[in-house]
Coordinates of C-alpha atoms and ligand atoms in Angstrom, one line a residue:
X18 CA -133.9 129.0 209.6
X19 CA -130.6 129.0 207.6
X20 CA -130.9 128.1 203.9
X21 CA -127.2 127.5 203.7
X22 CA -126.4 124.0 202.3
X23 CA -124.7 121.5 204.6
X24 CA -121.0 121.6 203.8
X25 CA -119.0 118.5 205.1
X26 CA -115.7 120.3 204.9
X27 CA -116.8 123.2 206.9
X28 CA -118.1 120.8 209.6
X29 CA -114.8 118.9 209.6
X30 CA -112.9 122.2 210.0
X31 CA -115.2 123.3 212.8
X32 CA -114.5 120.0 214.6
X33 CA -110.8 120.4 214.0
X34 CA -110.9 124.0 215.4
X35 CA -112.5 122.8 218.6
X36 CA -109.8 120.1 219.1
X37 CA -107.0 122.6 218.2
X38 CA -108.3 124.8 221.0
X39 CA -108.4 121.9 223.5
X40 CA -104.8 121.1 222.5
X41 CA -103.7 124.7 222.4
X42 CA -102.1 124.1 219.0
X43 CA -99.9 126.8 217.6
X44 CA -101.2 128.8 214.6
X45 CA -98.8 127.2 212.1
X46 CA -100.0 123.7 213.0
X47 CA -103.6 124.8 212.8
X48 CA -103.1 126.3 209.4
X49 CA -101.4 123.1 208.2
X50 CA -103.9 120.7 209.5
X51 CA -107.2 122.4 208.7
X52 CA -106.5 122.3 204.9
X53 CA -105.4 119.4 202.7
X54 CA -101.6 119.2 202.0
X55 CA -102.3 118.5 198.3
X56 CA -105.3 118.1 196.0
X57 CA -105.6 117.1 192.4
X58 CA -108.4 117.9 190.0
X59 CA -108.6 116.4 186.5
X60 CA -110.7 115.5 183.5
X61 CA -111.2 111.9 182.5
X62 CA -112.3 111.6 178.8
X63 CA -114.1 108.3 178.1
X64 CA -115.4 107.0 174.8
X65 CA -118.9 105.8 175.6
X66 CA -120.6 102.8 174.2
X67 CA -122.5 105.0 171.7
X68 CA -119.3 106.4 170.3
X69 CA -119.5 109.8 171.8
X70 CA -116.8 111.1 174.3
X71 CA -117.9 112.1 177.8
X72 CA -115.6 113.9 180.1
X73 CA -115.8 113.0 183.8
X74 CA -114.4 115.1 186.6
X75 CA -112.0 113.3 189.0
X76 CA -110.3 114.3 192.3
X77 CA -107.7 113.1 194.8
X78 CA -107.2 114.9 198.0
X79 CA -104.2 114.1 200.3
X80 CA -105.0 115.7 203.6
X81 CA -101.8 114.8 205.4
X82 CA -99.1 112.2 205.2
X83 CA -96.8 113.0 208.1
X84 CA -97.5 109.6 209.8
X85 CA -97.1 107.5 206.6
X86 CA -98.5 107.1 203.1
X87 CA -101.9 108.7 202.7
X88 CA -104.8 106.2 202.7
X89 CA -108.4 106.6 201.6
X90 CA -111.2 105.3 199.3
X91 CA -112.4 106.4 195.9
X92 CA -116.1 107.2 195.5
X93 CA -118.0 107.1 192.2
X94 CA -121.0 109.3 192.9
X95 CA -123.2 111.7 190.8
X96 CA -123.3 114.3 193.6
X97 CA -119.6 114.1 194.5
X98 CA -118.1 117.5 195.4
X99 CA -114.6 118.5 196.2
X100 CA -115.6 119.7 199.6
X101 CA -117.0 116.3 200.5
X102 CA -113.8 114.7 199.3
X103 CA -111.8 117.2 201.4
X104 CA -113.8 116.4 204.5
X105 CA -113.5 112.7 204.0
X106 CA -109.7 112.9 203.5
X107 CA -109.4 114.8 206.8
X108 CA -111.5 112.3 208.6
X109 CA -109.4 109.4 207.2
X110 CA -106.4 111.2 208.6
X111 CA -107.9 111.2 212.2
X112 CA -109.1 107.6 211.7
X113 CA -105.6 106.1 210.8
X114 CA -104.1 108.2 213.7
X115 CA -106.6 107.1 216.4
X116 CA -106.1 103.4 215.6
X117 CA -102.4 104.1 215.4
X118 CA -101.5 102.6 212.0
X119 CA -98.6 104.3 210.2
X120 CA -100.7 106.0 207.5
X121 CA -102.1 109.4 206.6
X122 CA -105.4 110.3 205.2
X123 CA -106.7 110.9 201.7
X124 CA -109.9 110.5 199.6
X125 CA -110.8 110.5 195.9
X126 CA -113.8 110.6 193.7
X127 CA -115.3 110.8 190.3
X128 CA -118.5 112.6 189.5
X129 CA -120.5 109.9 187.7
X130 CA -123.5 107.6 188.2
X131 CA -122.5 103.9 188.0
X132 CA -126.2 103.0 187.7
X133 CA -126.2 104.5 184.2
X134 CA -122.8 103.2 183.0
X135 CA -121.9 99.9 181.3
X136 CA -119.2 97.7 182.7
X137 CA -116.9 98.8 179.8
X138 CA -117.6 102.5 180.6
X139 CA -116.9 101.9 184.3
X140 CA -113.6 100.2 183.5
X141 CA -112.5 103.2 181.3
X142 CA -113.3 105.7 184.0
X143 CA -111.3 103.6 186.5
X144 CA -108.3 103.3 184.2
X145 CA -108.6 107.0 183.2
X146 CA -108.6 108.0 186.9
X147 CA -105.3 106.1 187.4
X148 CA -103.7 107.6 184.2
X149 CA -104.3 111.1 185.6
X150 CA -103.0 110.5 189.1
X151 CA -100.4 107.6 188.6
X152 CA -97.4 109.8 189.4
X153 CA -99.0 111.0 192.6
X154 CA -100.2 107.7 194.2
X155 CA -98.2 104.6 195.1
X156 CA -97.6 102.1 197.9
X157 CA -95.2 104.5 199.5
X158 CA -97.1 107.7 198.9
X159 CA -100.9 107.3 198.7
X160 CA -103.0 104.1 198.6
X161 CA -106.6 104.2 197.3
X162 CA -109.3 101.7 198.3
X163 CA -113.0 101.0 197.5
X164 CA -115.7 103.2 198.9
X165 CA -119.2 104.3 197.8
X166 CA -120.1 102.5 194.5
X167 CA -116.6 101.3 193.8
X168 CA -115.7 97.6 194.1
X169 CA -112.9 95.0 194.3
X170 CA -113.2 94.7 190.5
X171 CA -112.7 98.4 190.0
X172 CA -109.6 98.2 192.3
X173 CA -108.2 95.5 190.1
X174 CA -108.6 97.5 186.9
X175 CA -106.9 100.4 188.7
X176 CA -104.1 98.2 189.9
X177 CA -103.6 96.8 186.3
X178 CA -103.5 100.3 184.8
X179 CA -101.0 101.5 187.4
X180 CA -98.7 98.4 186.9
X181 CA -98.9 98.9 183.1
X182 CA -97.8 102.5 183.5
X183 CA -95.0 101.7 186.0
X184 CA -94.0 98.4 184.2
X185 CA -93.7 96.4 187.4
X186 CA -95.9 94.7 190.0
X187 CA -97.1 97.0 192.8
X188 CA -99.9 95.0 194.6
X189 CA -99.7 97.5 197.6
X190 CA -100.7 100.5 195.5
X191 CA -104.4 99.8 196.2
X192 CA -106.3 97.8 198.7
X193 CA -109.7 96.1 198.7
X194 CA -108.6 93.8 195.9
X195 CA -110.2 90.4 195.5
X196 CA -108.8 87.8 197.8
X197 CA -107.3 85.7 194.9
X198 CA -105.5 88.9 193.6
X199 CA -103.7 90.2 196.7
X200 CA -106.7 91.1 198.9
X201 CA -106.7 90.1 202.6
X202 CA -108.8 87.4 204.2
X203 CA -110.9 89.0 207.0
X204 CA -111.6 92.3 205.1
X205 CA -115.3 91.4 204.7
X206 CA -115.7 90.8 208.5
X207 CA -113.2 93.5 209.6
X208 CA -115.4 96.6 210.1
X209 CA -118.3 94.8 211.8
X210 CA -116.1 92.7 214.0
X211 CA -114.0 95.8 214.9
X212 CA -117.2 97.5 216.1
X213 CA -117.8 94.6 218.5
X214 CA -114.2 94.4 219.8
X215 CA -114.8 98.0 221.0
X216 CA -118.2 97.2 222.4
X217 CA -116.8 94.2 224.3
X218 CA -114.2 96.5 225.9
X219 CA -116.8 99.2 226.8
X220 CA -119.0 96.5 228.5
X221 CA -116.0 95.3 230.5
X222 CA -115.5 98.9 231.8
X223 CA -119.2 99.2 232.7
X224 CA -119.1 95.9 234.5
X225 CA -121.5 94.4 232.0
X226 CA -121.4 91.0 230.2
X227 CA -122.1 90.5 226.5
X228 CA -124.0 87.3 227.2
X229 CA -126.4 89.3 229.4
X230 CA -126.7 92.2 226.9
X231 CA -129.3 93.2 224.3
X232 CA -128.6 95.2 221.2
X233 CA -130.7 97.1 218.7
X234 CA -129.2 97.6 215.2
X235 CA -129.8 100.1 212.4
X236 CA -128.7 98.7 209.1
X237 CA -128.3 95.2 207.8
X238 CA -125.4 95.6 205.3
X239 CA -121.8 94.6 205.5
X240 CA -121.0 96.4 208.8
X241 CA -124.2 95.4 210.7
X242 CA -124.2 91.7 209.5
X243 CA -120.7 91.0 210.8
X244 CA -121.3 93.0 214.0
X245 CA -124.3 90.9 214.7
X246 CA -122.4 87.7 214.0
X247 CA -119.6 88.4 216.5
X248 CA -122.0 89.9 219.1
X249 CA -124.0 86.6 218.9
X250 CA -120.8 84.6 219.2
X251 CA -120.1 86.5 222.4
X252 CA -123.5 85.4 223.7
X253 CA -125.3 88.7 223.1
X254 CA -128.9 89.0 221.8
X255 CA -130.0 91.3 219.0
X256 CA -133.7 92.1 219.2
X257 CA -134.1 94.1 216.0
X258 CA -132.6 95.4 212.8
X259 CA -133.7 98.3 210.7
X260 CA -133.1 98.6 207.0
X261 CA -134.1 100.2 203.8
X262 CA -137.0 98.8 201.6
X263 CA -136.2 99.7 198.0
X264 CA -139.8 98.9 196.8
X265 CA -141.5 101.1 199.4
X266 CA -138.7 103.8 199.5
X267 CA -139.1 103.5 203.3
X268 CA -137.2 101.9 206.1
X269 CA -138.6 99.2 208.5
X270 CA -137.5 97.7 211.8
X271 CA -137.7 93.9 212.0
X272 CA -138.1 92.8 215.6
X273 CA -138.1 89.5 217.5
X274 CA -138.1 90.1 221.2
X275 CA -136.3 86.8 222.0
X276 CA -133.6 87.6 219.4
X277 CA -133.4 87.8 215.6
X278 CA -131.7 84.9 213.8
X279 CA -128.8 86.1 211.7
X280 CA -128.9 83.1 209.4
X281 CA -132.7 83.3 208.9
X282 CA -132.5 87.0 208.0
X283 CA -129.5 86.5 205.7
X284 CA -131.7 84.0 203.8
X285 CA -134.2 86.8 203.0
X286 CA -131.9 89.7 202.4
X287 CA -130.7 91.1 199.0
X288 CA -127.2 92.2 198.2
X289 CA -127.9 95.8 199.2
X290 CA -128.8 94.8 202.8
X291 CA -132.6 95.0 202.2
X292 CA -134.9 92.5 203.9
X293 CA -137.9 90.9 202.2
X294 CA -140.8 92.3 204.3
X295 CA -143.4 89.6 203.5
X296 CA -141.0 86.7 204.2
X297 CA -139.9 88.4 207.4
X298 CA -143.6 88.5 208.5
X299 CA -144.0 84.8 207.6
X300 CA -141.0 84.0 209.8
X301 CA -142.7 85.7 212.7
X302 CA -140.9 89.0 212.8
X303 CA -142.8 92.1 213.9
X304 CA -142.5 94.8 211.2
X305 CA -142.3 98.3 212.8
X306 CA -141.6 101.8 211.5
X307 CA -138.0 102.4 210.3
X308 CA -137.0 104.5 213.3
X309 CA -138.3 102.1 215.9
X310 CA -134.8 100.6 216.4
X311 CA -133.8 103.7 218.4
X312 CA -136.5 103.4 221.1
X313 CA -136.0 99.7 222.0
X314 CA -135.3 98.5 225.5
X315 CA -131.8 97.6 224.8
X316 CA -128.4 97.9 226.5
X317 CA -126.5 98.7 223.3
X318 CA -127.5 100.7 220.1
X319 CA -125.5 100.0 216.9
X320 CA -126.3 102.7 214.3
X321 CA -124.7 100.9 211.3
X322 CA -126.6 102.2 208.2
X323 CA -126.0 105.8 207.1
X324 CA -125.3 109.3 208.4
X325 CA -127.6 111.7 210.3
X326 CA -129.8 109.1 212.0
X327 CA -129.6 110.1 215.7
X328 CA -130.9 113.7 215.7
X329 CA -132.3 116.4 218.0
X330 CA -135.8 115.0 217.0
X331 CA -135.3 111.4 218.1
X332 CA -132.5 111.4 220.6
X333 CA -134.9 111.7 223.5
X334 CA -136.6 108.5 222.4
X335 CA -133.5 106.5 223.4
X336 CA -134.5 104.2 226.3
X337 CA -133.1 104.7 229.8
X338 CA -131.7 101.2 229.6
X339 CA -129.2 102.1 226.8
X340 CA -125.7 102.2 228.2
X341 CA -123.5 102.0 225.0
X342 CA -123.8 103.5 221.5
X343 CA -121.2 102.2 219.0
X344 CA -121.2 104.1 215.7
X345 CA -120.7 101.5 213.0
X346 CA -121.8 104.0 210.4
X347 CA -119.9 107.2 209.6
X348 CA -121.5 110.3 211.1
X349 CA -124.8 108.8 212.4
X350 CA -125.2 111.3 215.2
X351 CA -125.7 115.1 214.7
X352 CA -123.9 117.5 217.0
X353 CA -127.2 118.4 218.8
X354 CA -127.9 114.8 219.6
X355 CA -124.3 114.3 220.7
X356 CA -124.8 116.8 223.4
X357 CA -127.8 115.0 224.8
X358 CA -126.0 111.6 224.7
X359 CA -123.1 113.2 226.6
X360 CA -125.4 114.7 229.2
X361 CA -127.1 111.4 229.8
X362 CA -123.7 109.7 230.4
X363 CA -124.2 107.1 227.7
X364 CA -120.9 105.5 226.7
X365 CA -120.4 106.5 223.1
X366 CA -117.8 104.8 220.9
X367 CA -117.3 107.4 218.1
X368 CA -117.4 106.4 214.4
X369 CA -113.8 106.9 213.5
X370 CA -112.7 104.6 216.4
X371 CA -115.6 102.1 216.2
X372 CA -115.5 101.5 212.4
X373 CA -111.7 101.7 212.0
X374 CA -111.5 97.9 211.5
X375 CA -111.9 98.3 207.8
X376 CA -108.9 100.6 207.2
X377 CA -106.9 98.6 209.7
X378 CA -107.4 95.5 207.7
X379 CA -106.6 97.4 204.5
X380 CA -103.3 98.3 206.2
X381 CA -102.8 94.6 206.9
X382 CA -103.5 93.9 203.2
X383 CA -100.6 96.3 202.3
X384 CA -98.3 94.7 204.8
X385 CA -99.0 91.3 203.3
X386 CA -98.5 92.7 199.7
X387 CA -95.2 94.1 200.7
X388 CA -94.1 90.7 202.2
X389 CA -95.7 88.8 199.3
X390 CA -96.8 86.4 202.1
X391 CA -100.4 86.0 203.1
X392 CA -101.9 85.3 206.6
X393 CA -104.8 83.0 207.5
X394 CA -108.1 84.7 208.4
X395 CA -107.6 83.9 212.1
X396 CA -104.2 85.6 212.1
X397 CA -105.7 88.7 210.4
X398 CA -108.6 89.0 212.8
X399 CA -106.4 88.3 215.9
X400 CA -104.1 91.2 214.9
X401 CA -107.2 93.4 214.2
X402 CA -108.5 92.7 217.7
X403 CA -105.1 93.6 219.3
X404 CA -104.9 96.9 217.4
X405 CA -108.5 98.0 218.0
X406 CA -108.5 97.0 221.7
X407 CA -105.3 99.1 222.2
X408 CA -106.9 102.0 220.4
X409 CA -110.1 101.8 222.4
X410 CA -108.1 101.6 225.7
X411 CA -106.0 104.6 224.9
X412 CA -109.1 106.7 224.1
X413 CA -111.1 105.5 227.1
X414 CA -108.1 106.0 229.5
X415 CA -107.8 109.6 228.2
X416 CA -111.5 110.2 228.5
X417 CA -111.4 109.2 232.2
X418 CA -108.2 111.0 233.0
X419 CA -109.2 114.3 231.4
X420 CA -112.9 114.0 232.0
X421 CA -113.6 114.2 228.2
X422 CA -116.5 112.8 226.2
X423 CA -115.3 109.8 224.2
X424 CA -115.6 111.6 220.9
X425 CA -113.5 114.5 222.1
X426 CA -110.9 112.1 223.6
X427 CA -110.6 110.2 220.3
X428 CA -110.1 113.5 218.4
X429 CA -107.5 114.7 220.9
X430 CA -105.5 111.6 220.5
X431 CA -105.8 111.6 216.7
X432 CA -105.0 115.2 216.1
X433 CA -102.1 115.3 218.6
X434 CA -100.5 112.3 217.0
X435 CA -100.7 113.9 213.5
X436 CA -99.5 117.3 214.9
X437 CA -96.6 115.6 216.7
X438 CA -95.5 113.8 213.5
X439 CA -95.5 117.2 211.7
X440 CA -93.4 118.7 214.5
X441 CA -91.0 115.7 214.5
X442 CA -90.5 116.2 210.7
X443 CA -89.8 119.9 211.3
X444 CA -92.8 121.0 209.3
X445 CA -94.1 123.2 212.0
Ligands
NAD18 P1 -124.2 98.6 203.1 O1 -124.5 99.3 201.8 O2 -123.6 97.2 203.0 O3 -125.4 98.5 204.1 C1 -126.2 99.7 204.4 C2 -127.4 99.2 205.2 O4 -128.1 100.4 205.7 C3 -128.4 98.4 204.4 O5 -128.9 97.4 205.2 C4 -129.5 99.4 204.1 O6 -130.8 98.8 203.9 C5 -129.5 100.2 205.4 N1 -130.1 101.6 205.2 C6 -129.9 102.5 204.3 N2 -130.6 103.6 204.5 C7 -131.3 103.3 205.7 C8 -132.3 104.0 206.4 N3 -132.7 105.3 206.1 N4 -132.8 103.4 207.6 C9 -132.4 102.2 207.9 N5 -131.5 101.5 207.2 C10 -131.0 102.0 206.1 O7 -123.1 99.6 203.8 P2 -122.0 99.2 204.9 O8 -120.8 98.9 204.2 O9 -122.6 98.2 205.9 O10 -121.8 100.6 205.6 C11 -122.7 101.1 206.6 C12 -122.0 102.4 207.2 O11 -120.8 102.1 207.7 C13 -121.8 103.5 206.2 O12 -122.0 104.7 206.9 C14 -120.4 103.4 205.8 O13 -119.8 104.6 205.4 C15 -119.8 102.9 207.2 N6 -118.5 102.2 207.0 C16 -118.4 101.1 206.3 C17 -117.2 100.4 206.3 C18 -117.0 99.1 205.6 O14 -116.0 98.5 205.6 N7 -118.1 98.6 204.9 C19 -116.0 100.9 206.9 C20 -116.2 102.1 207.7 C21 -117.4 102.8 207.7

């Protein structure tokens, strides 16, 4: 067995090479698109609460901006590496391209552990990150957003620092702001609802109806909760959710065969998406092992928790009844499991299409900031539905026409759009 550590950037490049082959891209375009256009590495010195100075390492990677300003989140994580940031920046580029919003892809990070930092220290890291990169981000060049362990409050500190340096108001320099400070209504719902817009379209193509359908869900955080809400509104039944139990350091599946009640579960869930096991039992839920969600008799699986969940070890436990898998989470399926899903003919909606509602709504936030005029929530969600449905239809049409697996079809569309923009600009 190989002892080589998993490297996300190598995986992203391997995926890209496969698509480049399918598209028969010329060597210049391949060389341009398999590496970031630009990356910035810097130190952020922070005076800590105890009076000492600690230096944090920060990054920003701009993979490509041929289709519009680069776009991507900032992660605060103790295990952050430049290769993870590079991979995520490349994936953002494909995500904005597949959903056809006029943006490129980028990602940023700081190596730090927010659990061990005070609010004041976090604020200084956030402001320090902006001081190092201010000349290289902006509403028309590169727009950050929240991601792992960064929040709307952190976005607001970053915005304030940027505007102080630039001596003007630039609300569109960053997205994921609080709603009363330039954020968009509908952002909280956007990713989960977006997943269900694509599921609704997949069911139509399979001649199935949501009100006759049963789903099994992994995760009960932001994405899963809103996916369940909309799926229920369409008449669908969710028979179980699986989530992490902080106390036991284990995951559990909570099942009710005639359908879980979203409101009931929300009443016993903490802010990290963890369900109180005892209260769930009292409410009549069966408490099963964490991976039981994957083997349920359901029509739809919604992996919406974390990466690497459908693997060579458990993919054969997926019931024959399952017709659709929509990846709410990023990277929930390993390449080996992917092959089995493809062979079984399950309709897969790949992560960078299924969960692109979040970045699409961030784009709407920028549009509203530029107009200085804000839409009602219904208007935001209506526009989101139109955008995601069009993206889904373009991918599924190509998949049928060229007999491609949905994931490959989505990659082909995304990479060819970015390559075309590079050609149109005369870069390659
Ligand atoms: P979250 O932190 O709100 O919720 C995560 C959920 O997953 C929690 O319920 C947690 O208990 C559960 N979980 C964690 N480990 C688990 C395990 N081993 N087994 C079962 N459940 C487990 O996160 P979120 O914002 O809902 O994001 C979920 C996924 O969607 C992530 O992969 C994220 O990158 C991706 N995503 C999120 C957004 C967004 O807008 N929130 C956008 C695009 C992609």
